[in-house]
Short mmCIF file of C-alpha atoms in Angstrom, two decimals:
data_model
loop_
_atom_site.label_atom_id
_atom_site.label_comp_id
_atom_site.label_asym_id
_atom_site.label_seq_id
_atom_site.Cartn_x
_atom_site.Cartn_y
_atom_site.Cartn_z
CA UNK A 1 99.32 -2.08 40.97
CA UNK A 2 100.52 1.44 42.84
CA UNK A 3 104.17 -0.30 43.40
CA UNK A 4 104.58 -1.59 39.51
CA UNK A 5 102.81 2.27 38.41
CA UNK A 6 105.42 4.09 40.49
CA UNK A 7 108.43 1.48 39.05
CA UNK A 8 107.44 2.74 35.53
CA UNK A 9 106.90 5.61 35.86
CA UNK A 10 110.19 6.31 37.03
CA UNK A 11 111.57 5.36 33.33
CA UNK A 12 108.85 8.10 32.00
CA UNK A 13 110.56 10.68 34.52
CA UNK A 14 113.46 9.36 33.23
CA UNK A 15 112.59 9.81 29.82
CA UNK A 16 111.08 13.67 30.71
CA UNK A 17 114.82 14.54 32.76
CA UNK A 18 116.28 13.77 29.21
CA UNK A 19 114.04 16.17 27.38
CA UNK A 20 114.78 18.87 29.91
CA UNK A 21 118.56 18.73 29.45
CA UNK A 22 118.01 19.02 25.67
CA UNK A 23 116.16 22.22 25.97
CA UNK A 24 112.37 20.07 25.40
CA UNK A 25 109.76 20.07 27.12
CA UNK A 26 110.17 17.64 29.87
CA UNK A 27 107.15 15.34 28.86
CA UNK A 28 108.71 11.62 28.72
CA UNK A 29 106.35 8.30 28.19
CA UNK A 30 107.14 4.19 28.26
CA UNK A 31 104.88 1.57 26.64
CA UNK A 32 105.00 -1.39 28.89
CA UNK A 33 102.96 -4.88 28.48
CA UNK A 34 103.79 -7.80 30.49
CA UNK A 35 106.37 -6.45 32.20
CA UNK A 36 108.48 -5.33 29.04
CA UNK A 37 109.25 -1.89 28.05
CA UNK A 38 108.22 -2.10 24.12
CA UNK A 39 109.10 1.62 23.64
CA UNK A 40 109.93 5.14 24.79
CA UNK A 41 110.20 8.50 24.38
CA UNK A 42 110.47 12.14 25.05
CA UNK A 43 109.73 14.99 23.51
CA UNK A 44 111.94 16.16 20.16
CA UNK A 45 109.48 18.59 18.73
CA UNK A 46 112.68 21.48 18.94
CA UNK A 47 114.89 18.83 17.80
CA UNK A 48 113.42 17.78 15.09
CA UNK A 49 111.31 21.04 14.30
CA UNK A 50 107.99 18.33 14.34
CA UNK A 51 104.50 19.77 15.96
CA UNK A 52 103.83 15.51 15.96
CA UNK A 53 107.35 14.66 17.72
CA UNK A 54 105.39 14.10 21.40
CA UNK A 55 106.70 11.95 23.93
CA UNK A 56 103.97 9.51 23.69
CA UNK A 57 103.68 9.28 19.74
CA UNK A 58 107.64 8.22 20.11
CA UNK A 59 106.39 5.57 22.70
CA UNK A 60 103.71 4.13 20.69
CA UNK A 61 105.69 4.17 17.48
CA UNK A 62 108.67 2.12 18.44
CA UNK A 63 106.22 -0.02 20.49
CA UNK A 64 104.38 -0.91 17.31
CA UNK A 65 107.72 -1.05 15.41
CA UNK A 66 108.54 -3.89 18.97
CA UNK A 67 105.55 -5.59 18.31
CA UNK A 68 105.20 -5.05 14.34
CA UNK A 69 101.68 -4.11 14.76
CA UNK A 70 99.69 -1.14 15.45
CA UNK A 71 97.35 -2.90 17.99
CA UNK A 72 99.08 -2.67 21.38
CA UNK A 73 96.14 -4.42 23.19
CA UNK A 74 97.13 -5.10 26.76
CA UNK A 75 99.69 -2.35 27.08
CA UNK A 76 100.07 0.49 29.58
CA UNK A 77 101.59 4.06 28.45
CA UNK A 78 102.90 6.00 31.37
CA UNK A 79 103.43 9.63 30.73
CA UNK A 80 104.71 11.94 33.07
CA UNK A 81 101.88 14.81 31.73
CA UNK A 82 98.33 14.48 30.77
CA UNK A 83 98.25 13.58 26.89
CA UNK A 84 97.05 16.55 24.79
CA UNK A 85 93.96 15.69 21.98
CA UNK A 86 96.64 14.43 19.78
CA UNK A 87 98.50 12.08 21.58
CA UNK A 88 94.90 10.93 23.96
CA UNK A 89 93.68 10.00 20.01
CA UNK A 90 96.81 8.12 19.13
CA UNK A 91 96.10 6.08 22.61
CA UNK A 92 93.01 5.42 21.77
CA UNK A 93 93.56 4.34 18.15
CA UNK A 94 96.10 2.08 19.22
CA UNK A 95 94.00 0.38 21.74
CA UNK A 96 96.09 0.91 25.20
CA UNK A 97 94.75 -0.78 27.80
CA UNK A 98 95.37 1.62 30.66
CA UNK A 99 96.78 5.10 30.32
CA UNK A 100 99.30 6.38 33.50
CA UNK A 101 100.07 10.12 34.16
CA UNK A 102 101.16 12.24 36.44
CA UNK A 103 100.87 15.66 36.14
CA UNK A 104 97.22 16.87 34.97
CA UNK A 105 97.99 19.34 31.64
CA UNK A 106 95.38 22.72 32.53
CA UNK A 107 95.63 23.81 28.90
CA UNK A 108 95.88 21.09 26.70
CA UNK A 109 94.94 18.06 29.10
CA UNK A 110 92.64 15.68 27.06
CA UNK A 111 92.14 12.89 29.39
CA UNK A 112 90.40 14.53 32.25
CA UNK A 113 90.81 17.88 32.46
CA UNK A 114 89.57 19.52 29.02
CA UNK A 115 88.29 16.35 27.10
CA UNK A 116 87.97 12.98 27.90
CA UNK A 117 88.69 11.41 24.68
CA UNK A 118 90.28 8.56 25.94
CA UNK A 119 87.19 7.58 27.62
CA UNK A 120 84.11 9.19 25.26
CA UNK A 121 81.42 6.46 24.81
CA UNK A 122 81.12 7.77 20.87
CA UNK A 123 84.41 6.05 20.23
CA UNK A 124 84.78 2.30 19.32
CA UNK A 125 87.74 1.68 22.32
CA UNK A 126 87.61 3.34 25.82
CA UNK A 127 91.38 3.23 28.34
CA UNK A 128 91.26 2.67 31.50
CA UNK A 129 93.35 5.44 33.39
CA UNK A 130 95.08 5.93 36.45
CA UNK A 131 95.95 10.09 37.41
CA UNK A 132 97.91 11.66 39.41
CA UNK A 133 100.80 8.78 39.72
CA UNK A 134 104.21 10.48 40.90
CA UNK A 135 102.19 14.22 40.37
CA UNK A 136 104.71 16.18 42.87
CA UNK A 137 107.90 15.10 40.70
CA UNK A 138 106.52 14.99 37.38
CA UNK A 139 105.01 18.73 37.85
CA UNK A 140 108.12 19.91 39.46
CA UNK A 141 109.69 19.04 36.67
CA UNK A 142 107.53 20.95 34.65
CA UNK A 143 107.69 24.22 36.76
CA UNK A 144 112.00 24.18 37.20
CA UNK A 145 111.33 23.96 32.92
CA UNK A 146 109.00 26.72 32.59
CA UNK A 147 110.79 29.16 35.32
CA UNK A 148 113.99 28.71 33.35
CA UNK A 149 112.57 29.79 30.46
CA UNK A 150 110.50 33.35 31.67
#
């Protein structure tokens, strides 16, 4: 499973290099099940001046849009940062299988290191997740975009 993590999660870098040439935060995400990409994404919330425009909301909407349901059973999102409350709700209510990331997210990380939403035993679906895949890129990433900016 490591090999096939590390082979998409290269597309989610991919995905989060775009978003840091546009100015965005370099957070990119890819909705994969059996070996298909059904959608991707990076973040556009400058772009398109939209709190909601997350990488992984992108992801799961043209994944849905692929699959013409909002049930993605049996998918995996990889995302190159922890998912914030938002988006870890929006995995959850669109019943991922497994959930990939990379770096963990210290302030707004709501898989592990806040909140745990994608796992709490109060909610009807639980994810299966998998941290920490390709950390030393996907927070270098992060850190060339935030030392650009101070």
């Amino acid at each position: 499973m490591a090999t096939e993590d590390h082979k998409w999660m290269a597309l989610a870098i991919a995905e989060a290099q775009t978003a840091f040439q546009k100015g965005e935060v370099p957070v990119g995400a890819v909705v994969v099940r059996d070996g298909k990409v059904l959608g991707s994404g990076h973040n556009l919330r400058e772009a398109r001046q939209d709190p909601t425009a997350h990488a992984e909301l992108i992801a799961l909407q043209q994944a849905s849009q692929a699959l013409n349901s909002w049930r993605l059973t049996g998918a995996t999102i990889y995302v190159t940062l922890e998912p914030c409350p938002m988006c870890a709700g929006a995995i959850v209510l669109a019943r991922l299988a497994r959930l990939v990331y990379g770096a963990a997210d210290p302030k707004a990380g709501a898989v592990e290191t806040l909140y745990n939403i994608v796992q709490d035993p109060r909610l009807n679906h639980r994810v299966e997740v998998e941290s920490g895949v390709c950390h030393a890129e996907t927070a270098e990433l992060l850190r060339r975009f935030f030392r650009a900016r101070r």
